[in-house]
PDB file of C-alpha atoms and ligand atoms in Angstrom:
ATOM      1  CA  MET A  66     -49.075  31.417   9.119  1.00  0.00           C
ATOM      2  CA  TRP A  67     -46.067  29.189   9.476  1.00  0.00           C
ATOM      3  CA  LYS A  68     -48.413  26.263   9.267  1.00  0.00           C
ATOM      4  CA  THR A  69     -50.178  27.581   6.011  1.00  0.00           C
ATOM      5  CA  ILE A  70     -46.870  27.849   4.738  1.00  0.00           C
ATOM      6  CA  ARG A  71     -45.709  24.555   5.375  1.00  0.00           C
ATOM      7  CA  VAL A  72     -48.736  22.682   4.212  1.00  0.00           C
ATOM      8  CA  THR A  73     -48.543  24.831   0.975  1.00  0.00           C
ATOM      9  CA  ILE A  74     -44.679  23.301   0.366  1.00  0.00           C
ATOM     10  CA  LEU A  75     -45.719  19.757   1.217  1.00  0.00           C
ATOM     11  CA  LEU A  76     -48.347  20.057  -1.077  1.00  0.00           C
ATOM     12  CA  VAL A  77     -46.357  21.569  -4.016  1.00  0.00           C
ATOM     13  CA  VAL A  78     -43.783  19.035  -3.600  1.00  0.00           C
ATOM     14  CA  LEU A  79     -46.393  15.945  -3.550  1.00  0.00           C
ATOM     15  CA  VAL A  80     -47.859  17.701  -6.931  1.00  0.00           C
ATOM     16  CA  ILE A  81     -44.318  17.698  -8.456  1.00  0.00           C
ATOM     17  CA  VAL A  82     -43.602  13.986  -7.242  1.00  0.00           C
ATOM     18  CA  ALA A  83     -47.004  12.866  -8.507  1.00  0.00           C
ATOM     19  CA  GLY A  84     -46.577  14.821 -12.038  1.00  0.00           C
ATOM     20  CA  ARG A  85     -43.309  13.221 -12.473  1.00  0.00           C
ATOM     21  CA  THR A  86     -44.564   9.720 -11.748  1.00  0.00           C
ATOM     22  CA  TRP A  87     -47.152  10.337 -14.403  1.00  0.00           C
ATOM     23  CA  LEU A  88     -44.949  11.851 -16.966  1.00  0.00           C
ATOM     24  CA  ASP A  89     -42.446   8.987 -16.525  1.00  0.00           C
ATOM     25  CA  ARG A  90     -45.451   6.574 -16.694  1.00  0.00           C
ATOM     26  CA  VAL A  91     -46.588   8.041 -20.126  1.00  0.00           C
ATOM     27  CA  GLU A  92     -42.867   8.381 -21.531  1.00  0.00           C
ATOM     28  CA  THR A  93     -42.146   4.510 -20.861  1.00  0.00           C
ATOM     29  CA  GLN A  94     -45.492   3.432 -22.217  1.00  0.00           C
ATOM     30  CA  SER A  95     -45.475   5.577 -25.410  1.00  0.00           C
ATOM     31  CA  TRP A  96     -43.193   2.984 -27.609  1.00  0.00           C
ATOM     32  CA  LYS A  97     -42.261   5.841 -29.506  1.00  0.00           C
ATOM     33  CA  ASN A  98     -38.622   5.971 -28.953  1.00  0.00           C
ATOM     34  CA  THR A  99     -36.084   3.318 -27.552  1.00  0.00           C
ATOM     35  CA  LEU A 100     -35.806   3.274 -23.839  1.00  0.00           C
ATOM     36  CA  TRP A 101     -32.329   3.228 -22.369  1.00  0.00           C
ATOM     37  CA  VAL A 102     -31.980   0.515 -19.708  1.00  0.00           C
ATOM     38  CA  GLY A 103     -28.921   0.495 -17.723  1.00  0.00           C
ATOM     39  CA  ILE A 104     -27.562  -2.771 -16.099  1.00  0.00           C
ATOM     40  CA  TYR A 105     -25.313  -1.425 -12.925  1.00  0.00           C
ATOM     41  CA  PRO A 106     -23.510  -4.248 -11.695  1.00  0.00           C
ATOM     42  CA  LEU A 107     -22.582  -4.993  -8.104  1.00  0.00           C
ATOM     43  CA  ASN A 108     -20.998  -7.632  -6.069  1.00  0.00           C
ATOM     44  CA  GLY A 109     -24.112  -8.949  -3.798  1.00  0.00           C
ATOM     45  CA  ASP A 110     -21.969 -10.879  -1.580  1.00  0.00           C
ATOM     46  CA  GLY A 111     -18.236  -9.653  -1.689  1.00  0.00           C
ATOM     47  CA  SER A 112     -16.874 -13.067  -3.164  1.00  0.00           C
ATOM     48  CA  PRO A 113     -14.030 -13.186  -5.807  1.00  0.00           C
ATOM     49  CA  ALA A 114     -16.380 -15.365  -7.797  1.00  0.00           C
ATOM     50  CA  ALA A 115     -18.812 -12.838  -8.209  1.00  0.00           C
ATOM     51  CA  ALA A 116     -15.761  -9.987  -8.812  1.00  0.00           C
ATOM     52  CA  ARG A 117     -14.307 -11.903 -11.685  1.00  0.00           C
ATOM     53  CA  TYR A 118     -17.866 -12.885 -13.478  1.00  0.00           C
ATOM     54  CA  ILE A 119     -18.797  -8.987 -13.043  1.00  0.00           C
ATOM     55  CA  ASP A 120     -15.041  -8.204 -14.853  1.00  0.00           C
ATOM     56  CA  SER A 121     -16.257 -10.931 -17.654  1.00  0.00           C
ATOM     57  CA  LEU A 122     -19.680  -8.979 -18.529  1.00  0.00           C
ATOM     58  CA  SER A 123     -19.790  -7.643 -21.551  1.00  0.00           C
ATOM     59  CA  GLN A 124     -22.853  -5.814 -23.616  1.00  0.00           C
ATOM     60  CA  GLN A 125     -23.155  -8.769 -25.304  1.00  0.00           C
ATOM     61  CA  ASP A 126     -24.502 -10.713 -22.440  1.00  0.00           C
ATOM     62  CA  PHE A 127     -27.965  -8.483 -22.266  1.00  0.00           C
ATOM     63  CA  THR A 128     -28.735  -8.316 -26.285  1.00  0.00           C
ATOM     64  CA  ASN A 129     -31.121 -10.991 -25.772  1.00  0.00           C
ATOM     65  CA  ILE A 130     -33.057  -9.415 -23.708  1.00  0.00           C
ATOM     66  CA  GLU A 131     -33.212  -6.204 -26.558  1.00  0.00           C
ATOM     67  CA  THR A 132     -34.307  -9.063 -29.104  1.00  0.00           C
ATOM     68  CA  PHE A 133     -36.737 -10.360 -26.863  1.00  0.00           C
ATOM     69  CA  PHE A 134     -38.394  -6.893 -26.625  1.00  0.00           C
ATOM     70  CA  GLN A 135     -38.215  -6.602 -30.171  1.00  0.00           C
ATOM     71  CA  ARG A 136     -39.716  -9.968 -31.351  1.00  0.00           C
ATOM     72  CA  GLU A 137     -42.645  -9.693 -28.717  1.00  0.00           C
ATOM     73  CA  SER A 138     -43.417  -6.108 -29.265  1.00  0.00           C
ATOM     74  CA  HIS A 139     -43.812  -6.434 -33.283  1.00  0.00           C
ATOM     75  CA  ARG A 140     -45.879  -9.678 -32.486  1.00  0.00           C
ATOM     76  CA  PHE A 141     -48.325  -7.422 -30.805  1.00  0.00           C
ATOM     77  CA  GLY A 142     -48.262  -4.601 -33.445  1.00  0.00           C
ATOM     78  CA  VAL A 143     -45.742  -1.801 -31.891  1.00  0.00           C
ATOM     79  CA  THR A 144     -43.621  -0.837 -34.960  1.00  0.00           C
ATOM     80  CA  LEU A 145     -40.491   0.686 -33.285  1.00  0.00           C
ATOM     81  CA  ASP A 146     -37.439  -0.995 -34.193  1.00  0.00           C
ATOM     82  CA  GLU A 147     -35.611  -1.266 -30.927  1.00  0.00           C
ATOM     83  CA  PRO A 148     -38.089  -0.696 -28.695  1.00  0.00           C
ATOM     84  CA  ILE A 149     -35.451  -1.093 -25.608  1.00  0.00           C
ATOM     85  CA  HIS A 150     -31.831  -0.513 -25.680  1.00  0.00           C
ATOM     86  CA  MET A 151     -29.336  -2.388 -22.911  1.00  0.00           C
ATOM     87  CA  GLU A 152     -26.267  -0.350 -21.679  1.00  0.00           C
ATOM     88  CA  LEU A 153     -24.101  -2.015 -19.407  1.00  0.00           C
ATOM     89  CA  TYR A 154     -22.411   0.330 -17.033  1.00  0.00           C
ATOM     90  CA  PRO A 155     -19.280  -0.004 -14.869  1.00  0.00           C
ATOM     91  CA  GLU A 156     -19.507  -1.815 -11.448  1.00  0.00           C
ATOM     92  CA  GLY A 157     -20.908   0.169  -9.021  1.00  0.00           C
ATOM     93  CA  LYS A 158     -19.265   0.100  -5.097  1.00  0.00           C
ATOM     94  CA  GLU A 159     -22.465   0.566  -2.901  1.00  0.00           C
ATOM     95  CA  LEU A 160     -25.250  -2.014  -2.498  1.00  0.00           C
ATOM     96  CA  PRO A 161     -28.785  -0.553  -2.835  1.00  0.00           C
ATOM     97  CA  PRO A 162     -30.953  -0.173   0.445  1.00  0.00           C
ATOM     98  CA  LEU A 163     -32.592  -3.964   0.974  1.00  0.00           C
ATOM     99  CA  LEU A 164     -36.227  -4.610   1.570  1.00  0.00           C
ATOM    100  CA  PRO A 165     -36.284  -5.689   5.049  1.00  0.00           C
ATOM    101  CA  ASP A 166     -38.451  -9.193   5.165  1.00  0.00           C
ATOM    102  CA  HIS A 167     -42.147  -8.823   6.372  1.00  0.00           C
ATOM    103  CA  ALA A 168     -41.927  -5.265   6.065  1.00  0.00           C
ATOM    104  CA  ASN A 169     -45.355  -3.330   6.316  1.00  0.00           C
ATOM    105  CA  VAL A 170     -46.917  -0.651   3.929  1.00  0.00           C
ATOM    106  CA  PHE A 171     -45.014   2.035   5.660  1.00  0.00           C
ATOM    107  CA  GLY A 172     -41.624   0.138   5.450  1.00  0.00           C
ATOM    108  CA  VAL A 173     -42.142  -0.904   1.892  1.00  0.00           C
ATOM    109  CA  ALA A 174     -42.511   3.018   1.248  1.00  0.00           C
ATOM    110  CA  TRP A 175     -40.002   4.148   3.063  1.00  0.00           C
ATOM    111  CA  TRP A 176     -37.671   1.580   1.185  1.00  0.00           C
ATOM    112  CA  SER A 177     -38.708   2.515  -2.033  1.00  0.00           C
ATOM    113  CA  LEU A 178     -37.762   6.318  -1.129  1.00  0.00           C
ATOM    114  CA  LYS A 179     -34.378   5.340  -0.063  1.00  0.00           C
ATOM    115  CA  LEU A 180     -34.061   3.339  -3.103  1.00  0.00           C
ATOM    116  CA  ARG A 181     -35.216   6.275  -5.447  1.00  0.00           C
ATOM    117  CA  TRP A 182     -32.620   8.262  -3.563  1.00  0.00           C
ATOM    118  CA  PHE A 183     -29.683   5.461  -4.024  1.00  0.00           C
ATOM    119  CA  ALA A 184     -30.572   5.216  -7.551  1.00  0.00           C
ATOM    120  CA  SER A 185     -30.527   9.017  -8.378  1.00  0.00           C
ATOM    121  CA  ARG A 186     -26.996   8.991  -6.994  1.00  0.00           C
ATOM    122  CA  ALA A 187     -25.413   5.564  -8.220  1.00  0.00           C
ATOM    123  CA  ALA A 188     -26.741   5.836 -11.579  1.00  0.00           C
ATOM    124  CA  LYS A 189     -24.694   8.874 -12.437  1.00  0.00           C
ATOM    125  CA  VAL A 190     -21.535   7.760 -14.272  1.00  0.00           C
ATOM    126  CA  PRO A 191     -19.411  10.442 -15.772  1.00  0.00           C
ATOM    127  CA  GLY A 192     -19.327  10.480 -19.710  1.00  0.00           C
ATOM    128  CA  ARG A 193     -21.911   8.486 -19.974  1.00  0.00           C
ATOM    129  CA  THR A 194     -25.688   8.990 -20.893  1.00  0.00           C
ATOM    130  CA  PRO A 195     -27.637   8.225 -18.241  1.00  0.00           C
ATOM    131  CA  ALA A 196     -30.347   5.554 -18.291  1.00  0.00           C
ATOM    132  CA  ARG A 197     -34.140   6.227 -18.138  1.00  0.00           C
ATOM    133  CA  ILE A 198     -34.530   2.779 -16.254  1.00  0.00           C
ATOM    134  CA  ARG A 199     -31.943   1.808 -13.670  1.00  0.00           C
ATOM    135  CA  LEU A 200     -31.405  -1.804 -13.006  1.00  0.00           C
ATOM    136  CA  PHE A 201     -29.060  -2.530 -10.126  1.00  0.00           C
ATOM    137  CA  VAL A 202     -27.945  -6.347 -10.757  1.00  0.00           C
ATOM    138  CA  LEU A 203     -26.395  -8.153  -7.613  1.00  0.00           C
ATOM    139  CA  TYR A 204     -24.282 -11.049  -8.215  1.00  0.00           C
ATOM    140  CA  HIS A 205     -23.714 -13.858  -6.193  1.00  0.00           C
ATOM    141  CA  ASP A 206     -21.325 -16.999  -5.937  1.00  0.00           C
ATOM    142  CA  PRO A 207     -24.040 -19.647  -6.457  1.00  0.00           C
ATOM    143  CA  SER A 208     -21.912 -22.059  -4.028  1.00  0.00           C
ATOM    144  CA  SER A 209     -22.301 -20.105  -0.860  1.00  0.00           C
ATOM    145  CA  LEU A 210     -26.043 -19.384  -1.523  1.00  0.00           C
ATOM    146  CA  ARG A 211     -28.832 -21.959  -1.145  1.00  0.00           C
ATOM    147  CA  SER A 212     -31.661 -20.013  -2.256  1.00  0.00           C
ATOM    148  CA  ILE A 213     -31.688 -15.974  -3.745  1.00  0.00           C
ATOM    149  CA  PRO A 214     -33.542 -12.952  -2.406  1.00  0.00           C
ATOM    150  CA  ASP A 215     -36.494 -11.521  -3.928  1.00  0.00           C
ATOM    151  CA  SER A 216     -35.871  -9.169  -6.734  1.00  0.00           C
ATOM    152  CA  HIS A 217     -37.930  -6.319  -7.044  1.00  0.00           C
ATOM    153  CA  GLY A 218     -39.159  -3.631 -10.062  1.00  0.00           C
ATOM    154  CA  LEU A 219     -40.492  -0.514  -9.406  1.00  0.00           C
ATOM    155  CA  GLN A 220     -42.515   1.779 -11.834  1.00  0.00           C
ATOM    156  CA  LYS A 221     -42.486   4.504  -9.442  1.00  0.00           C
ATOM    157  CA  GLY A 222     -39.048   5.665  -9.809  1.00  0.00           C
ATOM    158  CA  LEU A 223     -38.074   3.543 -12.781  1.00  0.00           C
ATOM    159  CA  VAL A 224     -35.664   1.126 -10.864  1.00  0.00           C
ATOM    160  CA  GLY A 225     -35.306  -2.364  -9.858  1.00  0.00           C
ATOM    161  CA  VAL A 226     -33.222  -4.610  -7.500  1.00  0.00           C
ATOM    162  CA  VAL A 227     -32.112  -7.844  -9.501  1.00  0.00           C
ATOM    163  CA  HIS A 228     -30.338 -10.786  -8.064  1.00  0.00           C
ATOM    164  CA  ALA A 229     -28.457 -13.243 -10.188  1.00  0.00           C
ATOM    165  CA  PHE A 230     -25.953 -15.805  -9.918  1.00  0.00           C
ATOM    166  CA  ALA A 231     -22.662 -15.471 -11.121  1.00  0.00           C
ATOM    167  CA  VAL A 232     -22.628 -18.141 -13.287  1.00  0.00           C
ATOM    168  CA  LYS A 233     -22.447 -18.171 -17.278  1.00  0.00           C
ATOM    169  CA  GLU A 234     -24.697 -21.310 -17.079  1.00  0.00           C
ATOM    170  CA  MET A 235     -27.132 -19.212 -15.623  1.00  0.00           C
ATOM    171  CA  ALA A 236     -26.633 -16.299 -17.831  1.00  0.00           C
ATOM    172  CA  GLY A 237     -29.921 -17.533 -19.453  1.00  0.00           C
ATOM    173  CA  SER A 238     -32.177 -17.613 -16.705  1.00  0.00           C
ATOM    174  CA  ASN A 239     -30.497 -14.019 -14.707  1.00  0.00           C
ATOM    175  CA  ASN A 240     -31.950 -12.624 -18.016  1.00  0.00           C
ATOM    176  CA  ILE A 241     -35.229 -13.853 -17.616  1.00  0.00           C
ATOM    177  CA  VAL A 242     -35.281 -12.218 -14.290  1.00  0.00           C
ATOM    178  CA  ILE A 243     -33.829  -8.924 -15.616  1.00  0.00           C
ATOM    179  CA  ALA A 244     -36.636  -8.819 -18.159  1.00  0.00           C
ATOM    180  CA  HIS A 245     -39.305  -9.518 -15.420  1.00  0.00           C
ATOM    181  CA  GLU A 246     -38.440  -6.692 -13.557  1.00  0.00           C
ATOM    182  CA  LEU A 247     -37.704  -4.567 -16.156  1.00  0.00           C
ATOM    183  CA  LEU A 248     -41.440  -5.211 -16.919  1.00  0.00           C
ATOM    184  CA  HIS A 249     -42.464  -4.212 -13.685  1.00  0.00           C
ATOM    185  CA  THR A 250     -40.645  -0.811 -13.905  1.00  0.00           C
ATOM    186  CA  LEU A 251     -42.987  -0.593 -16.884  1.00  0.00           C
ATOM    187  CA  GLY A 252     -45.969  -1.483 -15.254  1.00  0.00           C
ATOM    188  CA  ALA A 253     -46.700  -5.309 -15.479  1.00  0.00           C
ATOM    189  CA  THR A 254     -47.883  -7.253 -12.750  1.00  0.00           C
ATOM    190  CA  ASP A 255     -46.957 -10.858 -11.387  1.00  0.00           C
ATOM    191  CA  LYS A 256     -49.027 -13.518 -13.051  1.00  0.00           C
ATOM    192  CA  TYR A 257     -48.017 -16.573 -10.437  1.00  0.00           C
ATOM    193  CA  GLN A 258     -49.309 -17.723  -7.416  1.00  0.00           C
ATOM    194  CA  PRO A 259     -47.693 -16.119  -4.654  1.00  0.00           C
ATOM    195  CA  GLY A 260     -47.470 -19.233  -2.166  1.00  0.00           C
ATOM    196  CA  THR A 261     -46.847 -21.995  -4.914  1.00  0.00           C
ATOM    197  CA  GLY A 262     -45.082 -20.184  -7.779  1.00  0.00           C
ATOM    198  CA  ALA A 263     -47.741 -21.452 -10.064  1.00  0.00           C
ATOM    199  CA  PRO A 264     -48.388 -19.764 -13.284  1.00  0.00           C
ATOM    200  CA  GLU A 265     -52.188 -17.969 -13.309  1.00  0.00           C
ATOM    201  CA  PHE A 266     -54.484 -19.451 -15.824  1.00  0.00           C
ATOM    202  CA  PRO A 267     -54.883 -17.763 -18.548  1.00  0.00           C
ATOM    203  CA  GLY A 268     -52.821 -14.817 -17.917  1.00  0.00           C
ATOM    204  CA  GLY A 269     -49.633 -16.349 -16.641  1.00  0.00           C
ATOM    205  CA  TYR A 270     -49.722 -19.179 -19.506  1.00  0.00           C
ATOM    206  CA  GLY A 271     -47.494 -18.516 -22.697  1.00  0.00           C
ATOM    207  CA  ASP A 272     -50.545 -19.663 -24.640  1.00  0.00           C
ATOM    208  CA  PRO A 273     -53.459 -20.406 -22.766  1.00  0.00           C
ATOM    209  CA  ASP A 274     -55.039 -21.881 -26.307  1.00  0.00           C
ATOM    210  CA  GLN A 275     -52.565 -24.442 -26.832  1.00  0.00           C
ATOM    211  CA  LYS A 276     -54.335 -27.617 -27.598  1.00  0.00           C
ATOM    212  CA  PRO A 277     -53.276 -29.880 -25.722  1.00  0.00           C
ATOM    213  CA  LEU A 278     -52.519 -27.343 -23.051  1.00  0.00           C
ATOM    214  CA  TYR A 279     -49.827 -29.257 -21.271  1.00  0.00           C
ATOM    215  CA  PRO A 280     -47.219 -29.074 -21.536  1.00  0.00           C
ATOM    216  CA  GLN A 281     -46.529 -25.491 -22.505  1.00  0.00           C
ATOM    217  CA  LEU A 282     -44.211 -24.672 -25.008  1.00  0.00           C
ATOM    218  CA  ASN A 283     -43.171 -21.236 -23.482  1.00  0.00           C
ATOM    219  CA  ALA A 284     -43.430 -19.505 -20.281  1.00  0.00           C
ATOM    220  CA  GLU A 285     -45.227 -16.133 -19.941  1.00  0.00           C
ATOM    221  CA  VAL A 286     -42.372 -13.740 -18.491  1.00  0.00           C
ATOM    222  CA  MET A 287     -44.477 -12.150 -15.648  1.00  0.00           C
ATOM    223  CA  ALA A 288     -45.560 -15.620 -14.569  1.00  0.00           C
ATOM    224  CA  GLY A 289     -41.457 -16.572 -14.986  1.00  0.00           C
ATOM    225  CA  GLN A 290     -42.197 -20.704 -15.401  1.00  0.00           C
ATOM    226  CA  ARG A 291     -43.737 -22.925 -17.969  1.00  0.00           C
ATOM    227  CA  ALA A 292     -46.536 -25.214 -16.844  1.00  0.00           C
ATOM    228  CA  LEU A 293     -45.499 -28.786 -17.767  1.00  0.00           C
ATOM    229  CA  THR A 294     -48.997 -30.103 -16.018  1.00  0.00           C
ATOM    230  CA  SER A 295     -51.443 -28.200 -13.897  1.00  0.00           C
ATOM    231  CA  SER A 296     -49.182 -28.386 -10.750  1.00  0.00           C
ATOM    232  CA  GLN A 297     -45.861 -29.001 -12.259  1.00  0.00           C
ATOM    233  CA  PHE A 298     -43.701 -25.862 -13.505  1.00  0.00           C
ATOM    234  CA  GLU A 299     -40.198 -25.057 -15.002  1.00  0.00           C
ATOM    235  CA  MET A 300     -38.380 -22.108 -15.627  1.00  0.00           C
ATOM    236  CA  PRO A 301     -37.083 -22.036 -19.124  1.00  0.00           C
ATOM    237  CA  ALA A 302     -33.292 -21.862 -19.788  1.00  0.00           C
ATOM    238  CA  SER A 303     -33.474 -18.569 -21.792  1.00  0.00           C
ATOM    239  CA  LEU A 304     -35.556 -15.935 -23.206  1.00  0.00           C
ATOM    240  CA  ARG A 305     -36.070 -18.238 -26.548  1.00  0.00           C
ATOM    241  CA  ASN A 306     -39.189 -19.928 -24.372  1.00  0.00           C
ATOM    242  CA  VAL A 307     -40.568 -17.056 -22.983  1.00  0.00           C
ATOM    243  CA  VAL A 308     -43.147 -14.621 -24.266  1.00  0.00           C
ATOM    244  CA  VAL A 309     -44.982 -11.869 -23.489  1.00  0.00           C
ATOM    245  CA  GLY A 310     -49.095 -12.697 -22.978  1.00  0.00           C
ATOM    246  CA  PRO A 311     -51.855 -10.552 -23.626  1.00  0.00           C
ATOM    247  CA  VAL A 312     -52.702  -9.274 -20.451  1.00  0.00           C
ATOM    248  CA  THR A 313     -48.877  -7.834 -19.833  1.00  0.00           C
ATOM    249  CA  ALA A 314     -49.022  -6.606 -23.413  1.00  0.00           C
ATOM    250  CA  GLY A 315     -51.883  -4.231 -22.516  1.00  0.00           C
ATOM    251  CA  GLU A 316     -50.592  -3.144 -18.822  1.00  0.00           C
ATOM    252  CA  ILE A 317     -47.264  -1.994 -20.657  1.00  0.00           C
ATOM    253  CA  ARG A 318     -49.643  -0.220 -23.404  1.00  0.00           C
ATOM    254  CA  TRP A 319     -48.508  -2.507 -26.256  1.00  0.00           C
ATOM    255  CA  THR A 320     -52.124  -2.785 -27.042  1.00  0.00           C
ATOM    256  CA  HIS A 321     -54.982  -0.281 -26.057  1.00  0.00           C
ATOM    257  CA  PRO A 322     -58.212  -1.670 -25.105  1.00  0.00           C
TER     258      PRO A 322
HETATM  259 ZN1  LIG B 220     -42.378  -9.974 -10.291  1.00  0.00          ZN
END
């Protein structure tokens, strides 16, 4: 008797979670209404440099992400005037759970559950419209950091964790990383080789039909870098030289097969 009740409850919970994930997906890929994307800045290393940088942030620092989505979606025939709206929320105090290095499948699943639970609490800001997609941006002082930790965007839960540099000169490339992780939450996959970071051909090239092929004028957003030659790559300085390729456009349903 008890066992049946327990199994039934578990099944109901699973059906609700699966239904919710499915609805999120349909809603965020319909491109009929403007999607609200929240930037939740956090001091990633507790440094004074990151604190000052976060204090200096304004809505304006993220508008070129809106312009990028507008320009690229219209190229693929989306008619919605403003596909995404970026909204800057006040600085949070608590850092999101971090994905342990070399986590196995269960480790990743457990981390993603903890992250969703964290996001549901941390994204609530009194008196502000809640964002549909929550991006926690951890700023780091570049002088004390050699390499930046990996950023993540999850479609299940519509949440992302982005590591960024707390300097104005890096604002352009920070926004490329934010756009990349945002696209993961919308269902886009990576288009670079995990080991080398090389853009995959053709999906990871800004224009795989460009003649001559090298150097590529633009980077594909899910590859992150533009190919200068078949073995040299470079991250552009801003979203002006980044495009959404046809494969990514299909994954986020700007186009329909
Ligand atoms: Zn990625």
